[in-house]
Structure formats: C-alpha cells, structure tokens
PDB file of C-alpha atoms in Angstrom:
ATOM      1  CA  UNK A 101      48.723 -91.469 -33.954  1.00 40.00           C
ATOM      2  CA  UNK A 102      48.647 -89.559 -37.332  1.00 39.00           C
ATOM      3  CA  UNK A 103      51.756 -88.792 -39.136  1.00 37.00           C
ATOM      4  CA  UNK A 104      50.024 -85.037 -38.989  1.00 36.00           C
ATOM      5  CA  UNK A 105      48.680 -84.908 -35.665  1.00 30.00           C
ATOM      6  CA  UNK A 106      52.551 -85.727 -34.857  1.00 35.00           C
ATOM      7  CA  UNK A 107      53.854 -83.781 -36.397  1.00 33.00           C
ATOM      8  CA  UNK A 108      51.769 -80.913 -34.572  1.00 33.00           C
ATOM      9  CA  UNK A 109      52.554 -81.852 -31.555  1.00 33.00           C
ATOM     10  CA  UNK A 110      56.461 -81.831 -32.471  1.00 33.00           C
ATOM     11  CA  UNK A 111      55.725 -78.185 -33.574  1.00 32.00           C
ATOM     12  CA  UNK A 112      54.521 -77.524 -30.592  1.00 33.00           C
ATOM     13  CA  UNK A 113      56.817 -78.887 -28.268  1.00 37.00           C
ATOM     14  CA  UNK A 114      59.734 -76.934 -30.308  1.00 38.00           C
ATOM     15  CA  UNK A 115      57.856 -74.016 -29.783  1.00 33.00           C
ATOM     16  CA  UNK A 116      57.200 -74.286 -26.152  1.00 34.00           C
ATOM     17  CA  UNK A 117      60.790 -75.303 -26.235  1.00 34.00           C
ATOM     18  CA  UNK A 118      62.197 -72.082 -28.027  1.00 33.00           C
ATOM     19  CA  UNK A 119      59.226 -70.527 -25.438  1.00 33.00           C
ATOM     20  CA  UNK A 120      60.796 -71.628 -22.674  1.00 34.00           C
ATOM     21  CA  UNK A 121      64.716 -71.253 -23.426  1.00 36.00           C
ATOM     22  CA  UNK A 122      63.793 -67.322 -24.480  1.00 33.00           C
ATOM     23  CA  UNK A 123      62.112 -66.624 -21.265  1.00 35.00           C
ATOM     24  CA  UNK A 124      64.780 -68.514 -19.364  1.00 38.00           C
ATOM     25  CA  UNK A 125      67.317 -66.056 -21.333  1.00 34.00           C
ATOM     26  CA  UNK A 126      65.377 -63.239 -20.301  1.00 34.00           C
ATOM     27  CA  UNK A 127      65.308 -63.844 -17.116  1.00 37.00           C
ATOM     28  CA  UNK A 128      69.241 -64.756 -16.445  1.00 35.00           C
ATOM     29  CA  UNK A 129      70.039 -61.568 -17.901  1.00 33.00           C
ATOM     30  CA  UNK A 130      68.312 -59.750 -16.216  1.00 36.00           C
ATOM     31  CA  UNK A 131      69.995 -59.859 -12.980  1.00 35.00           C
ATOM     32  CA  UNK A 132      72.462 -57.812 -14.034  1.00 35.00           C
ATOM     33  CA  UNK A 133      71.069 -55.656 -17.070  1.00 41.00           C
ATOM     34  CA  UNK A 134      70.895 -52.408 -16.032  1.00 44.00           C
ATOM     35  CA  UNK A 135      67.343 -52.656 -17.143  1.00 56.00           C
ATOM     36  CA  UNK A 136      66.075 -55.487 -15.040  1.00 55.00           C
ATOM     37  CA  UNK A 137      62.495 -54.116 -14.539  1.00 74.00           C
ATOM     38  CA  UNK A 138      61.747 -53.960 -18.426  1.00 82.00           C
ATOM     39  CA  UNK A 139      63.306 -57.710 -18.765  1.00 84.00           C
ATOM     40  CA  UNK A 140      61.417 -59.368 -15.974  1.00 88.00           C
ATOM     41  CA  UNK A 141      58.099 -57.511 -17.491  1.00 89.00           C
ATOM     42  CA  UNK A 142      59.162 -59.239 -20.464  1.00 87.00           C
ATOM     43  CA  UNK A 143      59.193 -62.055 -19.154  1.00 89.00           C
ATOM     44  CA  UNK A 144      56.044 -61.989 -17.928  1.00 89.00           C
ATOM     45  CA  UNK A 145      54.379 -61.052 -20.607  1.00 88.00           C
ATOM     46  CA  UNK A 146      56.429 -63.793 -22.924  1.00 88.00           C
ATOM     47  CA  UNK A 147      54.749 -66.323 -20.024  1.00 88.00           C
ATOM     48  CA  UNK A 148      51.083 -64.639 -20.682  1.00 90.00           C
ATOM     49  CA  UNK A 149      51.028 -64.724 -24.473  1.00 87.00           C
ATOM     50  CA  UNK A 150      50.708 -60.819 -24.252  1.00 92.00           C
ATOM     51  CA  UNK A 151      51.740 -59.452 -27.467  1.00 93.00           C
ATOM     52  CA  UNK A 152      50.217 -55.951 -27.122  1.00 92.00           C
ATOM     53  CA  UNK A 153      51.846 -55.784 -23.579  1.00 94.00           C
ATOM     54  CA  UNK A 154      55.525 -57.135 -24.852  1.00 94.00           C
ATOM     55  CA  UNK A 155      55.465 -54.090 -27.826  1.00 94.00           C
ATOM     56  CA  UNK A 156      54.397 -51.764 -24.708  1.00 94.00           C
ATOM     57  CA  UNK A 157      57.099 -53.171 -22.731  1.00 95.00           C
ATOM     58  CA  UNK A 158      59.880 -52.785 -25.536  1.00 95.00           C
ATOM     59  CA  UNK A 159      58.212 -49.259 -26.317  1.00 96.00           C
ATOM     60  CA  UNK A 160      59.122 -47.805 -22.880  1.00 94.00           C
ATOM     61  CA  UNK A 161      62.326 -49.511 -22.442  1.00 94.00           C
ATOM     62  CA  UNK A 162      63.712 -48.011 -25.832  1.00 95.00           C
ATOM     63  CA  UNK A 163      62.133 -44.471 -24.842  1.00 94.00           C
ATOM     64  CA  UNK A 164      64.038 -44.830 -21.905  1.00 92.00           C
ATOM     65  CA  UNK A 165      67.650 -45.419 -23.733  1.00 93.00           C
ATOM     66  CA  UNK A 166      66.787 -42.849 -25.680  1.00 93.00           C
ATOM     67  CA  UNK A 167      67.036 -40.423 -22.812  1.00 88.00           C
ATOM     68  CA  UNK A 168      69.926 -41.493 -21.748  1.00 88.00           C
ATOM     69  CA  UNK A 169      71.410 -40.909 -25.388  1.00 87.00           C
ATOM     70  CA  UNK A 170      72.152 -44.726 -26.030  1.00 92.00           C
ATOM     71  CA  UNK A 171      70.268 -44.787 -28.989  1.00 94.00           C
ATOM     72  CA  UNK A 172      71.938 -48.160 -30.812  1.00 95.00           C
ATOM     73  CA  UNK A 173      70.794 -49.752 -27.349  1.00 94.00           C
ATOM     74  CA  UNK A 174      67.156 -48.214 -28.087  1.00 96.00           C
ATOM     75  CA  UNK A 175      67.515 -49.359 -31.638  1.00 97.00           C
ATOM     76  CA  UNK A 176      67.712 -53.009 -30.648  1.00 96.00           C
ATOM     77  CA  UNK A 177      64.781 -53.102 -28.467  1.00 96.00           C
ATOM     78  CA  UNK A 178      62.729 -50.472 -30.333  1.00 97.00           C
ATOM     79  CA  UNK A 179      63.556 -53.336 -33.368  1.00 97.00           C
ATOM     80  CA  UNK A 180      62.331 -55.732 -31.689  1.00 96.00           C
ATOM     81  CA  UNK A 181      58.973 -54.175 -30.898  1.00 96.00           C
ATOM     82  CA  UNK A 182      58.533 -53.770 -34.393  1.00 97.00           C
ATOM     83  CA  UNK A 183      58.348 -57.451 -35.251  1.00 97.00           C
ATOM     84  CA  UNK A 184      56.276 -58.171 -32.604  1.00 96.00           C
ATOM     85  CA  UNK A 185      54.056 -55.489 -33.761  1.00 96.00           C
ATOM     86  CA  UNK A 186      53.782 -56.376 -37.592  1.00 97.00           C
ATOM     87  CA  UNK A 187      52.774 -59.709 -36.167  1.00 95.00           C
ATOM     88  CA  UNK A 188      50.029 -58.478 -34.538  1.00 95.00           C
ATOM     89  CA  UNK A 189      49.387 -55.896 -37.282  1.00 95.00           C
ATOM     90  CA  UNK A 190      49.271 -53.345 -35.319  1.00 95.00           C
ATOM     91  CA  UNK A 191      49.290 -50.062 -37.553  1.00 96.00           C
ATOM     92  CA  UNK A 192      50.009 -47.357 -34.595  1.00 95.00           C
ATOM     93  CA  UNK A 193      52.396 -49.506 -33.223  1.00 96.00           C
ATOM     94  CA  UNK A 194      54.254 -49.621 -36.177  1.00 97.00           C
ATOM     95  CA  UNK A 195      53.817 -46.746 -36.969  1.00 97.00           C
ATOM     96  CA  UNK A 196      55.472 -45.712 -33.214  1.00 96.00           C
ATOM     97  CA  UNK A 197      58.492 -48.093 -33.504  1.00 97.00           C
ATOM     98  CA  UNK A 198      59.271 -46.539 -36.835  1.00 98.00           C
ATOM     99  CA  UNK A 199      59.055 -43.006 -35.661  1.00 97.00           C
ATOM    100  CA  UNK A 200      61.150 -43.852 -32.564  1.00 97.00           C
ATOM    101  CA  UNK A 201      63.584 -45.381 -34.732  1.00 98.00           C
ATOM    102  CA  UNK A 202      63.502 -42.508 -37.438  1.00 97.00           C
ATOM    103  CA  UNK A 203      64.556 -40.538 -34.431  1.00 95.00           C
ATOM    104  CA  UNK A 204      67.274 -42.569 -33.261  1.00 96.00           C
ATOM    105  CA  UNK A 205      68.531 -42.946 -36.621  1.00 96.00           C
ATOM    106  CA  UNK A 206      68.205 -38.730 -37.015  1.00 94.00           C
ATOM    107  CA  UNK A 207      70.410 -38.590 -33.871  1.00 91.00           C
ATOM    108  CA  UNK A 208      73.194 -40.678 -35.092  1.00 93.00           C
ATOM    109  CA  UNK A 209      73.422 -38.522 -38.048  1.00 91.00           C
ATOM    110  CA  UNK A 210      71.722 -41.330 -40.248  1.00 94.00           C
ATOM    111  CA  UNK A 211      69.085 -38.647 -42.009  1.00 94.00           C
ATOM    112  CA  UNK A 212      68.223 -40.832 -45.253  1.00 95.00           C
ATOM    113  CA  UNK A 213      67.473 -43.364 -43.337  1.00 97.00           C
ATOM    114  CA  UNK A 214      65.554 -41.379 -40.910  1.00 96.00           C
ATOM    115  CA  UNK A 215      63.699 -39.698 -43.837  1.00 96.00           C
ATOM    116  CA  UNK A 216      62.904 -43.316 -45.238  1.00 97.00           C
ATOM    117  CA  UNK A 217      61.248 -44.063 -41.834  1.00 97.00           C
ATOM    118  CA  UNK A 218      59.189 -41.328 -41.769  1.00 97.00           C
ATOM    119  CA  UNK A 219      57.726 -41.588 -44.727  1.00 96.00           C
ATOM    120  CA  UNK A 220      56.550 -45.396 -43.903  1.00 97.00           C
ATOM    121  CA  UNK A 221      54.973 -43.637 -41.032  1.00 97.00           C
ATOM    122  CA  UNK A 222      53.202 -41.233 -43.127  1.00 96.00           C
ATOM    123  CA  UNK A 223      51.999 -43.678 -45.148  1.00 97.00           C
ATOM    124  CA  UNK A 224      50.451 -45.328 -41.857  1.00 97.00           C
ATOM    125  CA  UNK A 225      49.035 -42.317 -40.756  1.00 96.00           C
ATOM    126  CA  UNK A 226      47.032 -41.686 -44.135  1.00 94.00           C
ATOM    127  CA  UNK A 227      45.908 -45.134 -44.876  1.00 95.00           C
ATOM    128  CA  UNK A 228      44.329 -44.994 -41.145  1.00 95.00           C
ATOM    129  CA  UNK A 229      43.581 -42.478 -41.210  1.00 92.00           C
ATOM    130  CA  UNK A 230      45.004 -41.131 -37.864  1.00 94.00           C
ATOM    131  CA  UNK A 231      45.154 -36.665 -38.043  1.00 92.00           C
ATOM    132  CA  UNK A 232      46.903 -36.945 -35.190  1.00 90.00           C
ATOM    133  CA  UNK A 233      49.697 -39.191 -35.594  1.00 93.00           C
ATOM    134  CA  UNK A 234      50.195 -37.407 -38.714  1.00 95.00           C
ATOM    135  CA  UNK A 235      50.231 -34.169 -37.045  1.00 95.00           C
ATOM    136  CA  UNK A 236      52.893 -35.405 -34.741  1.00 93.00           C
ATOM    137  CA  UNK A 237      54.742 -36.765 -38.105  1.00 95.00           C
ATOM    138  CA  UNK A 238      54.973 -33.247 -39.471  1.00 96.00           C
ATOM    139  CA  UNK A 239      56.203 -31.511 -36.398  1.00 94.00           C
ATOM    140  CA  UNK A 240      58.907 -34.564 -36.334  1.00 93.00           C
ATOM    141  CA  UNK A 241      60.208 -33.756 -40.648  1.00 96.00           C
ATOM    142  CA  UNK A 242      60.325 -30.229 -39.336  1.00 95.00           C
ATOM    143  CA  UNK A 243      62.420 -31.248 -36.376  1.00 92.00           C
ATOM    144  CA  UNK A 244      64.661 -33.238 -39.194  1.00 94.00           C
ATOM    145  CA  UNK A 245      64.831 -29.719 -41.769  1.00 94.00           C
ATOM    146  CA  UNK A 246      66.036 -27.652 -38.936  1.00 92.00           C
ATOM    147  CA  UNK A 247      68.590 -29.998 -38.440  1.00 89.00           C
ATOM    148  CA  UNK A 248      69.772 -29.967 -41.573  1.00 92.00           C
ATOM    149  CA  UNK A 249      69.256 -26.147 -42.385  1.00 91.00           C
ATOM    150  CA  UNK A 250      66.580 -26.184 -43.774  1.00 94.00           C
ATOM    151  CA  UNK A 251      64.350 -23.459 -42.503  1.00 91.00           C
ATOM    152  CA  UNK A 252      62.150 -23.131 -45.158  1.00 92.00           C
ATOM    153  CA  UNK A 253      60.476 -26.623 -45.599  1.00 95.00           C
ATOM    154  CA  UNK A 254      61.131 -27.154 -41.844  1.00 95.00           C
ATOM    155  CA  UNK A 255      58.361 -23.928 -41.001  1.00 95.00           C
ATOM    156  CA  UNK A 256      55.830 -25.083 -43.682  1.00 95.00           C
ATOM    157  CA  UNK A 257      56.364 -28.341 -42.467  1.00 96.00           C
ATOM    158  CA  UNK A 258      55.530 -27.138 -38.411  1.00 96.00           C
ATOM    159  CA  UNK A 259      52.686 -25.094 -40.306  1.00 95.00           C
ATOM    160  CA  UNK A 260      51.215 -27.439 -41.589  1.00 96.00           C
ATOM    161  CA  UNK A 261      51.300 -29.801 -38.441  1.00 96.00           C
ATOM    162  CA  UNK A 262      49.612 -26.658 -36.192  1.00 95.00           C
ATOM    163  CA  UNK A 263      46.961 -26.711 -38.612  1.00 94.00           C
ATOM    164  CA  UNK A 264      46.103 -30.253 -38.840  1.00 94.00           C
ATOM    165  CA  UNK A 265      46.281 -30.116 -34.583  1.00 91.00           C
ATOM    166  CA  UNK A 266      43.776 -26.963 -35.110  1.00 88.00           C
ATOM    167  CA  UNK A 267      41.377 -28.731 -37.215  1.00 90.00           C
ATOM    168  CA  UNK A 268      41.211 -31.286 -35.096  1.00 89.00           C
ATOM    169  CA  UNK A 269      41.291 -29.598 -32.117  1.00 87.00           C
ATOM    170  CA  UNK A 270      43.605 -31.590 -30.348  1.00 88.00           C
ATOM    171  CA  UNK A 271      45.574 -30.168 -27.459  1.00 86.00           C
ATOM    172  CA  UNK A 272      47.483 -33.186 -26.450  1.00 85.00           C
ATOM    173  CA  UNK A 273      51.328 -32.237 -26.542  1.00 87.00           C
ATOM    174  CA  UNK A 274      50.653 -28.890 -28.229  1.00 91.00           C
ATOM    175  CA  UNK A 275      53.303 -27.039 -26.128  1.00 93.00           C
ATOM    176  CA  UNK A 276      55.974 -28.875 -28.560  1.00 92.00           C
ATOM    177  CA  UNK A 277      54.080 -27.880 -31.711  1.00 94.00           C
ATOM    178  CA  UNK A 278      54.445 -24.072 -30.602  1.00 95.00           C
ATOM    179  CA  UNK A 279      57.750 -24.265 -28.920  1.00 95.00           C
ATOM    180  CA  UNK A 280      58.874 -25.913 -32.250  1.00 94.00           C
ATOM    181  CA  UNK A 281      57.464 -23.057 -34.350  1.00 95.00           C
ATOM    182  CA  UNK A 282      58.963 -20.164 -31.955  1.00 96.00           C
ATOM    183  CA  UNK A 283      62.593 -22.316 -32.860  1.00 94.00           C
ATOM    184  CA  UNK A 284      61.687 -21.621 -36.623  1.00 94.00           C
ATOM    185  CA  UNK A 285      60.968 -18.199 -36.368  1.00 93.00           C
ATOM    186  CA  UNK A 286      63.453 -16.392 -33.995  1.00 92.00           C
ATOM    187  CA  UNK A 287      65.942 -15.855 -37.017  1.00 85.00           C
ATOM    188  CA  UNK A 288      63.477 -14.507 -39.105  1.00 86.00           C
ATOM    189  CA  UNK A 289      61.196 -12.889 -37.470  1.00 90.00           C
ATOM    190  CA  UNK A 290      61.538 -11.783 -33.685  1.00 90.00           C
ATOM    191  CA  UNK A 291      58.085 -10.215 -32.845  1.00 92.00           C
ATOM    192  CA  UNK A 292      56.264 -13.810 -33.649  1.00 93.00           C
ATOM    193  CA  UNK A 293      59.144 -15.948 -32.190  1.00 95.00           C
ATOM    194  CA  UNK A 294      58.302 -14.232 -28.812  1.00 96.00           C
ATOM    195  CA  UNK A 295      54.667 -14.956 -29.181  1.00 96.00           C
ATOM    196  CA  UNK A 296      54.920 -18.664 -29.801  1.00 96.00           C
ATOM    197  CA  UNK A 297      57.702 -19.043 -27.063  1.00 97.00           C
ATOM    198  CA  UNK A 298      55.269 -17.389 -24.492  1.00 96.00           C
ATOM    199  CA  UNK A 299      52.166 -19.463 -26.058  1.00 94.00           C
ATOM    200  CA  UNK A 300      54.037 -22.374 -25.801  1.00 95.00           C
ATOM    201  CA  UNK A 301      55.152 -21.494 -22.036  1.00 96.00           C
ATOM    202  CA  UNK A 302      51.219 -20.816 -21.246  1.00 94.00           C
ATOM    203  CA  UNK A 303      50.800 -24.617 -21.911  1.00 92.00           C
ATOM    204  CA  UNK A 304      53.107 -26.399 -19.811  1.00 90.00           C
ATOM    205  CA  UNK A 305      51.104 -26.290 -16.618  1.00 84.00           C
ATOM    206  CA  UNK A 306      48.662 -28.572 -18.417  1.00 84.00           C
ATOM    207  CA  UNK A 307      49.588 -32.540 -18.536  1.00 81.00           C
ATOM    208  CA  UNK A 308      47.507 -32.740 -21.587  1.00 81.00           C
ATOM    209  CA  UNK A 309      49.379 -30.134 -23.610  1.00 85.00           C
ATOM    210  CA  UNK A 310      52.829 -30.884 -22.355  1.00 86.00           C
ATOM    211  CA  UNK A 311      55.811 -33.629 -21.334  1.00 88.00           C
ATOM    212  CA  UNK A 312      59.135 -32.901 -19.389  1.00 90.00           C
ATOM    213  CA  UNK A 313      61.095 -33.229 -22.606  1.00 89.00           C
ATOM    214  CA  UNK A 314      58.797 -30.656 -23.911  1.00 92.00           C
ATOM    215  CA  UNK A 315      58.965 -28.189 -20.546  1.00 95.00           C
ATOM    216  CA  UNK A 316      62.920 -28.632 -20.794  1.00 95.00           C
ATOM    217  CA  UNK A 317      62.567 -27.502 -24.094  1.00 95.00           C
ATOM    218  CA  UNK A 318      61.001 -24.070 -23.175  1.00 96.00           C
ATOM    219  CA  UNK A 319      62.939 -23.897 -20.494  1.00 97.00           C
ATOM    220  CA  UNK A 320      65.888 -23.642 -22.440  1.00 97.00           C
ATOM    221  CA  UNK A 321      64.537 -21.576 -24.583  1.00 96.00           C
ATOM    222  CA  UNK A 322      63.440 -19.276 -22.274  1.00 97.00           C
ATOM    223  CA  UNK A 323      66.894 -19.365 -20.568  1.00 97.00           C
ATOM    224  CA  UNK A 324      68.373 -18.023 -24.186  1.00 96.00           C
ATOM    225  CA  UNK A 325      65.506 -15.517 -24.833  1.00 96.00           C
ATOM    226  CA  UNK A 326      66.656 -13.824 -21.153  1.00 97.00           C
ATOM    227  CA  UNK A 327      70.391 -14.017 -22.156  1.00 95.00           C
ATOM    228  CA  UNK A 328      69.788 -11.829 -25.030  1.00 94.00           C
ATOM    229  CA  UNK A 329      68.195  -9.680 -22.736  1.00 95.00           C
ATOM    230  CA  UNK A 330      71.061  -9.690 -20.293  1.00 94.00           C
ATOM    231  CA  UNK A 331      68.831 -10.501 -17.715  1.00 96.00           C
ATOM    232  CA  UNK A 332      71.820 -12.973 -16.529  1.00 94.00           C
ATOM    233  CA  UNK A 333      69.422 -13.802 -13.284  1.00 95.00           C
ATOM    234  CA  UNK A 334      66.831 -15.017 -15.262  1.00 97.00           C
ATOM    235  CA  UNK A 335      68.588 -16.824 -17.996  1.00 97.00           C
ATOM    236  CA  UNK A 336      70.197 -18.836 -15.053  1.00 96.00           C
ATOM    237  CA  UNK A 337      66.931 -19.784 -13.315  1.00 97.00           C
ATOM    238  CA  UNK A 338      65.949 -21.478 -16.334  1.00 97.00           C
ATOM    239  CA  UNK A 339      68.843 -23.226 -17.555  1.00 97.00           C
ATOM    240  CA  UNK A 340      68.898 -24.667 -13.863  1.00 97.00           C
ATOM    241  CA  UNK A 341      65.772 -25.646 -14.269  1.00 97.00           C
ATOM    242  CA  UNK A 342      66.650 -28.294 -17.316  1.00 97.00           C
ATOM    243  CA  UNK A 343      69.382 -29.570 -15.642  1.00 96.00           C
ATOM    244  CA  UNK A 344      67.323 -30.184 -12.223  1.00 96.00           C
ATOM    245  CA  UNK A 345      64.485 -31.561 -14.798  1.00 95.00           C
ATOM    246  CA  UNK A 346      66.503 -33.540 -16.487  1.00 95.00           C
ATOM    247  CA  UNK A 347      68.021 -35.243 -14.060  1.00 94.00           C
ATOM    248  CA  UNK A 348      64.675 -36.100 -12.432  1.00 94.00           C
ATOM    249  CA  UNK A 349      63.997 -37.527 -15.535  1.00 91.00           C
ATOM    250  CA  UNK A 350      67.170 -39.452 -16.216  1.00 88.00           C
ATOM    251  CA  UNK A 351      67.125 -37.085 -19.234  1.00 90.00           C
ATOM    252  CA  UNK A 352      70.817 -37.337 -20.580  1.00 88.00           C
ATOM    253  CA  UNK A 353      70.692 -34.458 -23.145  1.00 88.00           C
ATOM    254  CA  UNK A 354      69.164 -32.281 -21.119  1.00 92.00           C
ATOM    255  CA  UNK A 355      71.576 -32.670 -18.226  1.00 94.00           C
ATOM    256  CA  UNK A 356      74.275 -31.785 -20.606  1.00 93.00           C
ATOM    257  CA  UNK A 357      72.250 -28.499 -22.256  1.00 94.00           C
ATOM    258  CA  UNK A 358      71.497 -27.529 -18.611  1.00 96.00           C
ATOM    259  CA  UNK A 359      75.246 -27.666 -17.584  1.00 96.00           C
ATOM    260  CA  UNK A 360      76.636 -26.116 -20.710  1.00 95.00           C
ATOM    261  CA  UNK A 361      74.294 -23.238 -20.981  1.00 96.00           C
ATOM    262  CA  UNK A 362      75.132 -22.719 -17.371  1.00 97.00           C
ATOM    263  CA  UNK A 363      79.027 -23.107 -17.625  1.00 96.00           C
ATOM    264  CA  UNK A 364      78.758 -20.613 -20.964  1.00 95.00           C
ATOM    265  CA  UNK A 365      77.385 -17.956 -18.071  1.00 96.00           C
ATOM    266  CA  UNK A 366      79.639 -18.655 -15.459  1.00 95.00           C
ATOM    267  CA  UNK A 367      81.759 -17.346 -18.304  1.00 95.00           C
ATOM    268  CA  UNK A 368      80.311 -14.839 -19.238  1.00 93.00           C
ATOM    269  CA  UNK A 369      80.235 -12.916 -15.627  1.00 93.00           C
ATOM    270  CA  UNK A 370      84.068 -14.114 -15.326  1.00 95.00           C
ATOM    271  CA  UNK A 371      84.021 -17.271 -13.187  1.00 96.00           C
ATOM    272  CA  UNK A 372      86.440 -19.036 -15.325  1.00 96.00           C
ATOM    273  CA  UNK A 373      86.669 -21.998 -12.703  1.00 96.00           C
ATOM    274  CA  UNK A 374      82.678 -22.429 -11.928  1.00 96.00           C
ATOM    275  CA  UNK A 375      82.732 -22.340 -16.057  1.00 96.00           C
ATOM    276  CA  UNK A 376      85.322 -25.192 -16.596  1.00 95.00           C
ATOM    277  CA  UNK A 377      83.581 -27.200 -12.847  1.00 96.00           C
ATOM    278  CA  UNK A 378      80.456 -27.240 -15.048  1.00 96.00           C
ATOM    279  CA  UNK A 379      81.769 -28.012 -18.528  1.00 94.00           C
ATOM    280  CA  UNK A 380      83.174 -30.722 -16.803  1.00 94.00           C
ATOM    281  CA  UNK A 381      80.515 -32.357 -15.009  1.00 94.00           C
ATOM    282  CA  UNK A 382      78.659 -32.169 -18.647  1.00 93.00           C
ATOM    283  CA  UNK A 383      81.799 -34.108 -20.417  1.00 92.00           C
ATOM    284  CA  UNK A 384      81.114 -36.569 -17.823  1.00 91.00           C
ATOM    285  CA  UNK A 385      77.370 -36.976 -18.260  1.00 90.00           C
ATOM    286  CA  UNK A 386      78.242 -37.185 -21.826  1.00 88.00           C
ATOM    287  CA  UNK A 387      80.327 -39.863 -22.186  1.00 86.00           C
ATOM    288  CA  UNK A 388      77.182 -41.844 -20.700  1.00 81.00           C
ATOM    289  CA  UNK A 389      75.541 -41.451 -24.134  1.00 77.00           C
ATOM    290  CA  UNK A 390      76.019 -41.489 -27.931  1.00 76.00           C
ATOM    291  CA  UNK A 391      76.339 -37.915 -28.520  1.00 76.00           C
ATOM    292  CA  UNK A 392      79.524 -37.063 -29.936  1.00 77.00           C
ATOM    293  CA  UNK A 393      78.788 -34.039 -31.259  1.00 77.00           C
ATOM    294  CA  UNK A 394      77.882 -32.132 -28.288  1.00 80.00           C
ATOM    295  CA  UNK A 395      80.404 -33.863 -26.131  1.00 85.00           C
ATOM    296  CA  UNK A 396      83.327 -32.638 -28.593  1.00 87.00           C
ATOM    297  CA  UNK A 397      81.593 -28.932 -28.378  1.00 85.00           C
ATOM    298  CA  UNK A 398      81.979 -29.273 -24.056  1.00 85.00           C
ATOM    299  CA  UNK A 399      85.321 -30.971 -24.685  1.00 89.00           C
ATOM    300  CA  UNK A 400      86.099 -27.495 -26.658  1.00 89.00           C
ATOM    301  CA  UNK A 401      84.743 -25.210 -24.266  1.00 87.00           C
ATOM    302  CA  UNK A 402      86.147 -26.798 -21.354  1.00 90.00           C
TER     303      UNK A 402
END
C-alpha cells in the first residue's frame, strides 16, 4: 500500500470518525433538548450527506428561538448554518443566516453589528442579483432606523424597498412592506398612515402577501389606531387577537404585546386588578425570552 493511498484512507477513517461521534452527539442530546425534532432531523441529514437540508434544518430551528425571544440560542444555530452554507457557497443562504443574525443582533441592542450584517447581505443581493432579497433588505435597515429614531432614512429606506417590490411586481410578504410604511408615517402624517394600515390589512387574507408575524403586526396596529378612536371594543378585539395568534404560534413577543396592550385597557376603563392579572401573566411569558427591555416596561406597569 502507498504511503498516499494510506494516508487517504487515515483521512477518511478520522472523518467518518469525527462523522460518527457528531451524529452520536446529536442524537444523545436530543432526548432532552427542548428541540428534539430539529436535532434528530439533523441527524439525519448529517447521516445523508445533505448539506442543503442541514442549513434548512438549522434555518427553521433558529427562526423558531427567535420567536420565543432566545435569540443567543438562535445565534448559535443560525451560526452554524452559516458555515455550512459558505461551504456549499450558497449565496441566499448566506445571505439568510446573515439577515437572521443581523436581526438577532438588532434585538439585543447590538446595532453596529447588526448594521455590519446587513450590509454583507446587500452586497449578496447586488452581486446576484436578487430584487427581491434586496427589497426585503431595505424594509429590514428601515426596521433598524425606526429603532433608533431615525425616521427620516428609515421612510426613504421603506420607500425605496416598496418600489423595488413594485418594479418587480412581487406580492410575496407585501403586507409587511405597507404595514411598515403606515408605522413611518402615523407621526407625520395621519391621512396616509391610515391608508397604508388599511392597504396593508386588505392583504392579510392572502398567504402570498402575508405571515402571522406580519398579521400580528396589523393587528396591533389596528388595536392602537381604534384606541385613539376610543372605540375601547374594538381596540380590544384586536389586541386579543395577537395574543391568541401568538400563542398559536409560540410567538413570545407577541404574547407579551397582546397582554400588555390589553392590561393598559383594563386600565384604562378602571379594572385595576384585570390590569395587574394581565401585566402579570406578560412578566411571566417574558422571563421565557431575552427581552429585557419590555419585561422591565411590564415590571413597571404592573
């Protein structure tokens, strides 16, 4: 035998060694993660020499932390995908990872780093080219402006992204696009803020224009749009409808908006003890996730 050809075939055995021990790993842990269906998946597609199906895999399961506000949890997996997606050069992939991470990073108050991200995916995007991942970039920097108070670049930003959808004509998640725009607006100019609230409403019915992050979005916004109009009946219908949305979805932030826009009601008409039963329930919800912020505003309000 060939010094070489040995050599290979030590190479090989270490690698269907390391192979072996990672799926075995996988598969231990998984009897008690609280994400055993993602892990044994895993597995499986470790076993199959999948690579697309392992990014898809880690994909979901990070989307999923993400909605239950663990984002440093999402952040590990989501980190993961990303190798495995650079080595299968995958550009949309890694261009997803890195917008899912951007976001994670946005929501732990890391917005350099979140900034930094986005650009790489921008870059991605144009070199493509992809209009419509690109789109969905733009919406996302606007998302990261309002944040930070930025209302200016955040609306030319959202512009900009409604106009690449427009002249593309791509419908697919559009209802976030307007619902993001009506957000921009309301402080600045009322009469168009209720036109792309109730545009953005017309679109949820459709699958193809919407998600359930995106219909709890409206929802909510819909719920505050009826406050100011102290139509108390209405605003409540909505704001029960994210928290019954959310919690079909597992959706941890939205649970916690639901509760505390419903508590702030309860309030409002007097029911000091429904108020505090509700800003409860949310404290609990919210010490499931990483969001501090919004826990120490229920903590207050309680």
């Amino acid at each position: 035998m060939s010094k070489s050809f040995r050599v290979f075939v030590f190479f090989l055995s270490a690698v269907f060694w390391v192979l072996f021990s990672w799926v075995a790993t996988i598969k231990s842990v998984a009897a008690s993660h609280p994400q055993a269906g993602y892990q044994n998946q895993l597995a499986e597609a470790i076993e199959a020499e999948d690579s697309l199906q392992m990014a898809r895999i880690y994909r979901s399961a990070g989307i999923d932390l993400m909605y239950q506000s663990s984002y440093t949890e999402a952040m590990k997996l989501l980190e993961e995908g990303l190798v495995v997606a650079r080595q299968i050069n995958n550009p949309r992939a890694i261009a997803s990872f890195l917008n899912l991470l951007a976001e994670c990073n946005s929501k732990l108050g890391n917005y350099p780093v979140a900034f930094e991200l986005y650009e790489e995916v921008g870059d991605i995007y144009l070199s493509i080219p992809d209009s419509v991942g690109y789109a969905g970039l733009l919406i996302n920097v606007a998302c990261e402006y309002q944040d930070l108070g930025d209302h200016r670049q955040a609306i030319q930003s959202a512009i900009k992204a409604i106009q690449v959808k427009e002249e593309t004509r791509d419908s697919m998640q559009l209802a976030f696009f307007y619902i993001k725009m009506a957000e921009l607006l309301e402080a600045f100019h009322y009469e168009s803020y209720e036109q792309w609230l109730f545009r953005a409403y017309a679109l949820i019915r459709n699958p193809n224009h919407s998600a359930f992050y995106t219909t709890i979005t409206i929802y909510n916004n819909l719920g505050q749009y009826y406050k100011k109009l102290d139509k108390t009946d209405m605003a409540m219908l909505y704001y029960d409808s994210v928290y019954v949305l959310s919690r079909q979805y597992g959706h941890t932030d939205g649970m916690e908006v639901g509760l505390s826009n419903l508590a702030m009601l309860a309030a409002q008409n007097h029911d000091y003890a429904r108020a505090l039963e509700l800003h409860k329930e949310a404290i609990l919800i919210s010490e499931q996730g990483q969001n501090v912020f919004r826990r120490v505003g229920h903590l207050i309000n309680a």
